[in-house]
Every structure is written in structure tokens, then in C-alpha cells.
PDB file of C-alpha atoms in Angstrom:
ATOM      1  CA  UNK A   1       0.000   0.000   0.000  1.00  0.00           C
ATOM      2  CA  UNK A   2       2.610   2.527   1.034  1.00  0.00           C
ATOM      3  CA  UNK A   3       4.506   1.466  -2.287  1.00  0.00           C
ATOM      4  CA  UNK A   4       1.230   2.137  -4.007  1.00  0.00           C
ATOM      5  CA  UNK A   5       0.733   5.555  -2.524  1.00  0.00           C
ATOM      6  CA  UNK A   6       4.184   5.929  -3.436  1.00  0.00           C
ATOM      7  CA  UNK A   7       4.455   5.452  -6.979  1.00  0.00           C
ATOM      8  CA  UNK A   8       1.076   7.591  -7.280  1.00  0.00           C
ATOM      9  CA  UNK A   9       2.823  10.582  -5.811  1.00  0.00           C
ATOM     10  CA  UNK A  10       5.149  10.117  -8.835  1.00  0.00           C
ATOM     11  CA  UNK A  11       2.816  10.047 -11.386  1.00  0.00           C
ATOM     12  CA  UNK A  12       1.415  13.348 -10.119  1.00  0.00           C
ATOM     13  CA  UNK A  13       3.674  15.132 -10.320  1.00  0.00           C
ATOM     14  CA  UNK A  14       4.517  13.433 -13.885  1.00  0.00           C
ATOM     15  CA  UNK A  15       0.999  13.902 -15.023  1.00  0.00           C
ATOM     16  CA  UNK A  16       0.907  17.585 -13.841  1.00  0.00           C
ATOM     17  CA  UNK A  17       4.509  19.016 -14.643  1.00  0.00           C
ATOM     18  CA  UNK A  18       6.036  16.567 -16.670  1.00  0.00           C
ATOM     19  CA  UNK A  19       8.624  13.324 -16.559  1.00  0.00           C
ATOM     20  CA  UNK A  20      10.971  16.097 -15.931  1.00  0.00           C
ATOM     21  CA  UNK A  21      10.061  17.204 -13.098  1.00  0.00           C
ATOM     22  CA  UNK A  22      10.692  13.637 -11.442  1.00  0.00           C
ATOM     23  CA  UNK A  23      14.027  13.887 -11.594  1.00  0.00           C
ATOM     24  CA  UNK A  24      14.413  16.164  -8.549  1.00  0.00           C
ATOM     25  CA  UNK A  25      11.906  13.746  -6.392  1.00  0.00           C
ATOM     26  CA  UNK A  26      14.113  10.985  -7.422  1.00  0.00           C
ATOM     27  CA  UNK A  27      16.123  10.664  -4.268  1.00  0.00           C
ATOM     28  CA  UNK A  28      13.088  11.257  -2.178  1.00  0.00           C
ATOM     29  CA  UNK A  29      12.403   7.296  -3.821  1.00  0.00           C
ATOM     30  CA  UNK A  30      12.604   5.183  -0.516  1.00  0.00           C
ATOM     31  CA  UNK A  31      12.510   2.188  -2.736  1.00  0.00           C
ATOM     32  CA  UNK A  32      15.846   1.603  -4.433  1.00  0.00           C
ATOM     33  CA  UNK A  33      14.575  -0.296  -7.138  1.00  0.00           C
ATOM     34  CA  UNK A  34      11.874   2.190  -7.802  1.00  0.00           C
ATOM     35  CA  UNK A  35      14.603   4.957  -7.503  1.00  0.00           C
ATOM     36  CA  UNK A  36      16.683   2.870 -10.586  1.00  0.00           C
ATOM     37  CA  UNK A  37      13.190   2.147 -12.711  1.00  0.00           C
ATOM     38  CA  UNK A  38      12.326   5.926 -12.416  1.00  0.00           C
ATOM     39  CA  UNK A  39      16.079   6.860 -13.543  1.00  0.00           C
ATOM     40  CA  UNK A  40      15.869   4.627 -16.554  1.00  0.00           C
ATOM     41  CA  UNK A  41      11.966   6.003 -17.333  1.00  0.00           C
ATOM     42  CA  UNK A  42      13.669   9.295 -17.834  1.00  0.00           C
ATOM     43  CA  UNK A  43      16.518   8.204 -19.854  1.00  0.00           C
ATOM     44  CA  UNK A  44      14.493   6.054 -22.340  1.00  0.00           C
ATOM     45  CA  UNK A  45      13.808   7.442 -26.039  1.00  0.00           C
ATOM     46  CA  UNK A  46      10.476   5.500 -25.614  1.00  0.00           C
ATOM     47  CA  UNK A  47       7.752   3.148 -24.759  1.00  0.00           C
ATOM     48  CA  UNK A  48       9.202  -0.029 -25.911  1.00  0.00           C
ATOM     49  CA  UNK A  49      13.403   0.608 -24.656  1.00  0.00           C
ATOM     50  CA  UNK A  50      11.524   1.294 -21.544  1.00  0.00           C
ATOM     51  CA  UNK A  51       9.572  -1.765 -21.451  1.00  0.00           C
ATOM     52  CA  UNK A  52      12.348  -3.877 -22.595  1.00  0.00           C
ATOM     53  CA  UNK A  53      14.777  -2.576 -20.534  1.00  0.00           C
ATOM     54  CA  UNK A  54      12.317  -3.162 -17.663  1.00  0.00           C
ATOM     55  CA  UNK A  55      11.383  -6.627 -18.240  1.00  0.00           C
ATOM     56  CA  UNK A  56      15.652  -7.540 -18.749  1.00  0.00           C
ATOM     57  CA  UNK A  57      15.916  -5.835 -15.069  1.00  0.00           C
ATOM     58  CA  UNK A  58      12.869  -8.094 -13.527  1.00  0.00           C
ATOM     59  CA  UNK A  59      14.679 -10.858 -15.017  1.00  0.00           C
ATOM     60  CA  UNK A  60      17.868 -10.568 -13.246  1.00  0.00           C
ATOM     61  CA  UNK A  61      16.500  -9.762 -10.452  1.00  0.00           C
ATOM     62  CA  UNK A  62      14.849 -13.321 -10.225  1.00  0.00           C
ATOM     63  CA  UNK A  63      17.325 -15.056 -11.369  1.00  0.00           C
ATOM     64  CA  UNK A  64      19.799 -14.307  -8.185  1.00  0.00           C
ATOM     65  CA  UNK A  65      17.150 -14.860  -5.859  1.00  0.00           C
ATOM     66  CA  UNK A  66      16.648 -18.117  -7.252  1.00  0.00           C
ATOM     67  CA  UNK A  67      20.710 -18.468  -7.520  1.00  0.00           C
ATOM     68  CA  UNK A  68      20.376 -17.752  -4.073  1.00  0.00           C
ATOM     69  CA  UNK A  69      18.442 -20.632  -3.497  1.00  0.00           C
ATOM     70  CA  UNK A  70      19.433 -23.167  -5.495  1.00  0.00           C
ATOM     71  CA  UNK A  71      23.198 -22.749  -4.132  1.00  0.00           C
ATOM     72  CA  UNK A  72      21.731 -23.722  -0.726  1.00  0.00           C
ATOM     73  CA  UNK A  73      19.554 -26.668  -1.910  1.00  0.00           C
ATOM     74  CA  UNK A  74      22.522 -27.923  -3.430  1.00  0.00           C
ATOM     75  CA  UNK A  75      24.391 -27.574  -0.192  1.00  0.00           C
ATOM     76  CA  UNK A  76      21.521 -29.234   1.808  1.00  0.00           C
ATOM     77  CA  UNK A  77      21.737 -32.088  -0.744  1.00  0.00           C
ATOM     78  CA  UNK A  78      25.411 -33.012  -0.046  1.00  0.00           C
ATOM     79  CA  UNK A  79      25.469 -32.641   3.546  1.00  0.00           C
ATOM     80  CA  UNK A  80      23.769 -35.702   4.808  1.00  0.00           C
ATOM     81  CA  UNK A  81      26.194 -37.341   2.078  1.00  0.00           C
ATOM     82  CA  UNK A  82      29.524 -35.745   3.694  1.00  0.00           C
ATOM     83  CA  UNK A  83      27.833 -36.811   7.141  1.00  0.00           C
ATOM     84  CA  UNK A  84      27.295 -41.157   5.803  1.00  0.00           C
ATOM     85  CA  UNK A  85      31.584 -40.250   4.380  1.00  0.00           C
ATOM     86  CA  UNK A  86      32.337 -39.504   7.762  1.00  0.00           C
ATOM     87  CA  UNK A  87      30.192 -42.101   9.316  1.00  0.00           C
ATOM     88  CA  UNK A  88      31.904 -44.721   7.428  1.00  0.00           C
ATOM     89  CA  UNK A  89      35.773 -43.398   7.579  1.00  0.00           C
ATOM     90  CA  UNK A  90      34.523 -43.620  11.647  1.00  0.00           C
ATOM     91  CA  UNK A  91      33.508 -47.367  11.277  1.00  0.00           C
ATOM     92  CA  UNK A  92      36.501 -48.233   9.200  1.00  0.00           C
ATOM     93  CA  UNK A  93      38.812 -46.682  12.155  1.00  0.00           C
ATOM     94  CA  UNK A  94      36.364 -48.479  14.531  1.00  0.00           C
ATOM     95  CA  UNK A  95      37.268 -51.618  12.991  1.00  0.00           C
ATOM     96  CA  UNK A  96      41.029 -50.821  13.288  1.00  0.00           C
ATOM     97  CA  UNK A  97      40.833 -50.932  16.799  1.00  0.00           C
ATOM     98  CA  UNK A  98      38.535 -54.048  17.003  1.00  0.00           C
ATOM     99  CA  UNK A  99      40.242 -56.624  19.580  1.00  0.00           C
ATOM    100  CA  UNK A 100      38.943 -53.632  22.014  1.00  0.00           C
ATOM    101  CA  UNK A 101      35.456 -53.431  22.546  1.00  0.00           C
ATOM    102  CA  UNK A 102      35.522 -50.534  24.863  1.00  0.00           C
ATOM    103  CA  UNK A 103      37.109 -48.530  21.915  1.00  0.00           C
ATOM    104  CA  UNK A 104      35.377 -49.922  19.603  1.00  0.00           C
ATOM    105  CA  UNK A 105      31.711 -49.570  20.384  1.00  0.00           C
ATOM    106  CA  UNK A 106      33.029 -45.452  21.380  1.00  0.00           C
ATOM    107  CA  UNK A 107      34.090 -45.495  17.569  1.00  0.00           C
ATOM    108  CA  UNK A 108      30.684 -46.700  16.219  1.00  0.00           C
ATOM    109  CA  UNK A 109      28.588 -43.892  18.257  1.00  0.00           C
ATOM    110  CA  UNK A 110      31.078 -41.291  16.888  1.00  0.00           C
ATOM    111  CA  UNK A 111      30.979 -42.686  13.665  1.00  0.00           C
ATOM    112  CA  UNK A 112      26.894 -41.799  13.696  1.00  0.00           C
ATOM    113  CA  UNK A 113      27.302 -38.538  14.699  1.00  0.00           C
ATOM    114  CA  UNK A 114      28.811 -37.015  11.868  1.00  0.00           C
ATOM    115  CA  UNK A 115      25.327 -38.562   9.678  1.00  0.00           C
ATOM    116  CA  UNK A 116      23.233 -36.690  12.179  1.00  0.00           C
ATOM    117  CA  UNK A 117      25.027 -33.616  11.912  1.00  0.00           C
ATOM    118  CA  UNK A 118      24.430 -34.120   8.494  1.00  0.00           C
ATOM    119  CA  UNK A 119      21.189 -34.615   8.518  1.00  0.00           C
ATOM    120  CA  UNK A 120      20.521 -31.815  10.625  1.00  0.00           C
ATOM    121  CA  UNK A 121      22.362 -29.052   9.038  1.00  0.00           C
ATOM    122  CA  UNK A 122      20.519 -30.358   5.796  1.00  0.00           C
ATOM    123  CA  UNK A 123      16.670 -30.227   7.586  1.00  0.00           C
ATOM    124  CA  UNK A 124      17.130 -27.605  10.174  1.00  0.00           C
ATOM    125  CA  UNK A 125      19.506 -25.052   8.587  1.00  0.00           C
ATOM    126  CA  UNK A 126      19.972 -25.226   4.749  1.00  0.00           C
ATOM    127  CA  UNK A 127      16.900 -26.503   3.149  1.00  0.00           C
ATOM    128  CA  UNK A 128      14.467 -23.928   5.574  1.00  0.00           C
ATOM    129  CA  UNK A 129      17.155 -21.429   4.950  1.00  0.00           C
ATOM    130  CA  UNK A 130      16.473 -22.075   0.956  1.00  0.00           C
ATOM    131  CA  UNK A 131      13.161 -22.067   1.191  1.00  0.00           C
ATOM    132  CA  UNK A 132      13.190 -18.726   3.096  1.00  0.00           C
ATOM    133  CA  UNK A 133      15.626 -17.259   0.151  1.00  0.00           C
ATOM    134  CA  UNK A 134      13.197 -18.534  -2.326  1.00  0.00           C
ATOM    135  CA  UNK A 135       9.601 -17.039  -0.618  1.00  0.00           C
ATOM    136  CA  UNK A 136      11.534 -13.898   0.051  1.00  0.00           C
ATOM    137  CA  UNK A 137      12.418 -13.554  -3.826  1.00  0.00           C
ATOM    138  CA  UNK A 138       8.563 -14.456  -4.756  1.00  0.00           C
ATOM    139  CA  UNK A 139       7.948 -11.232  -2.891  1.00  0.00           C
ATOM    140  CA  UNK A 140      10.469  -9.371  -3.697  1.00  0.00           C
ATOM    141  CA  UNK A 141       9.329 -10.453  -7.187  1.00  0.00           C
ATOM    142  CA  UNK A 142       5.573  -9.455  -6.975  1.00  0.00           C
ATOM    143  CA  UNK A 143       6.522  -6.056  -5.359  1.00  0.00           C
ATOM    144  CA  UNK A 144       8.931  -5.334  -8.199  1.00  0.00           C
ATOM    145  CA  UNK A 145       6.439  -6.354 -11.008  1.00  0.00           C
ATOM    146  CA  UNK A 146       4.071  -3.445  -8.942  1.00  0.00           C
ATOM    147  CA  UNK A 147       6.243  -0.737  -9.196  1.00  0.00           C
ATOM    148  CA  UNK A 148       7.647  -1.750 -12.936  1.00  0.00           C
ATOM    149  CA  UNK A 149       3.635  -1.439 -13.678  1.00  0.00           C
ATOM    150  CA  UNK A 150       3.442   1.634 -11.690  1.00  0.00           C
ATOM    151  CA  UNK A 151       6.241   3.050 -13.452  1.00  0.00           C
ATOM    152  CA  UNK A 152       5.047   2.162 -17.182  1.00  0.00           C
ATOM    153  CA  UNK A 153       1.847   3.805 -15.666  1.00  0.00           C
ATOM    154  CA  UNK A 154       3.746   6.889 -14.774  1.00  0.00           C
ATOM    155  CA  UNK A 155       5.755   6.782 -18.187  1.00  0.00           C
ATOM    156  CA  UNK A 156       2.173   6.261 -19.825  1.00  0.00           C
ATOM    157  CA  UNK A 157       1.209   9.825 -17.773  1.00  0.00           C
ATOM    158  CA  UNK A 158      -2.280   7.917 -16.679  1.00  0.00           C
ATOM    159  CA  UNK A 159      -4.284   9.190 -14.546  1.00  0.00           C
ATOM    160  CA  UNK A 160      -3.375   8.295 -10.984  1.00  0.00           C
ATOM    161  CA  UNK A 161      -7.027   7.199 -10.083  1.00  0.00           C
ATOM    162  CA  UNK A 162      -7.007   4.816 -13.081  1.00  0.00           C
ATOM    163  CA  UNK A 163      -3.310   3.512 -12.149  1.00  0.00           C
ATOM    164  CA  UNK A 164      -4.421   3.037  -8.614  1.00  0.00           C
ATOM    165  CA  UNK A 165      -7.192   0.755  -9.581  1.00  0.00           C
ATOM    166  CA  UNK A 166      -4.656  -0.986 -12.062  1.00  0.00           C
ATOM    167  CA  UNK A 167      -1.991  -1.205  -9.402  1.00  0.00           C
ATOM    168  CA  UNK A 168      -5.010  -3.023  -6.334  1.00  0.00           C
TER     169      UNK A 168
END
């Protein structure tokens, strides 16, 4: 809503005294990404290099979220592997010391640990910590598609009744 109100502030004053006159309001932008789409709405010869350049920023911008993500998935994927490697290279030294028992059954149960800690950094740190990446990015996503509408609104010099209801 306050991006809304926002981006409607912009387009009267764009509506009233001109793309200009934005230029000056520019830094008032508390949105940095609206700040940059504003900039590059008064530096485009027209509609369509707008647009374009628009939909090539929206793109990026997805793509490292989801870069974001994906590195950490892939993380959560190999650690309960790396935890199993350690759990064996701890059974094969268990075995090594087999005519003890006393050492040997201490071996096994710190052989297992390293597939729990595995395990756990997968399911309780990197997989939630991907999925939090990757939600975060959905909305970062949707709030960027709002203001690159507003802002082809505000290029468009419509009326900032009619781009309200377009923006809600």
C-alpha cells in the first residue's frame, strides 16, 4: 500500500509538470529499485526501450534470488552425504581398533554422529534457509512487477485514479 501511494505521488507530479520534473523527487524514492526504474523512465527514447529494458531488469533480479536458493539446496543435498563419508571413515577406524570393545563400540557412536550432523544441518539449517531465500524472492518479485507497472503507468502519464485501480 505505502509502495502504491508511493508510486502515485510520482505520477502526479509526472501527469501535472512533466517526466521532468521527477528527476528532482528521485532521491526522495525510498525504494531503491523504484529509484533505478524511475532513472531509466527518464533516460528512455520510448515506450518499448523502456519496457524492454524493464522486463531484462525483472529478469535478473529473479534469477539471483533463485541463484540464491538453489546454491543452498545444493548444499543441503550433499550434507547428509559428507555426514554417511564420515560415518563410514569412523567405522573403518572403529574396525582398526577391534580386539577392544571398549574402543570400539566409542568409535561406532562417533561414527553416527557425523550422519546426524548431516542430517541436521541439511533439515534444520539449509533446506528452511532455501526455502526462506526462495519465498523472500517471490515477494520481492511481486513487489517489483508493482512498481515496474506503476512506473510504465507513470511513463504512460495515466491518470493516478485509473493507475491506482490498475496497481489493487
Amino acid at each position: 500500500e505505502a509502495t502504491i501511494e508511493e508510486l502515485l505521488g510520482f505520477a502526479r507530479i509526472a501527469r501535472s509538470l512533466g517526466m521532468l520534473r521527477l528527476e528532482p523527487a528521485l532521491a526522495k524514492a525510498r525504494n531503491p529499485f523504484l529509484r533505478q526504474v524511475l532513472a531509466l523512465a527518464l533516460a528512455a527514447k520510448n515506450r518499448e526501450e523502456f519496457r524492454a529494458a524493464l522486463e531484462t531488469m525483472l529478469r535478473v533480479r529473479e534469477r539471483q534470488g533463485e541463484l540464491d536458493a538453489r546454491v543452498l539446496e545444493t548444499a543441503g543435498g550433499f550434507a547428509p552425504t559428507i555426514g554417511v563419508l564420515g560415518t563410514v571413515v569412523g567405522l573403518i577406524d572403529a574396525l582398526r581398533h577391534f580386539s577392544d570393545l571398549g574402543t570400539v563400540s566409542a568409535s561406532v557412536g562417533t561414527a553416527f554422529i557425523s550422519t546426524l550432523y548431516g542430517l541436521a544441518l541439511s533439515n534444520l539449517a539449509l533446506l528452511p534457509a532455501a526455502h526462506r531465500i526462495r519465498s523472500s524472492g517471490e515477494e520481492g518479485s511481486q513487489a517489483d512487477q508493482l512498481i515496474a507497472e506503476g512506473c510504465l503507468g507513470i511513463y504512460d502519464t495515466v491518470h493516478p485514479t485509473m493507475l491506482r485501480d490498475r496497481l489493487k
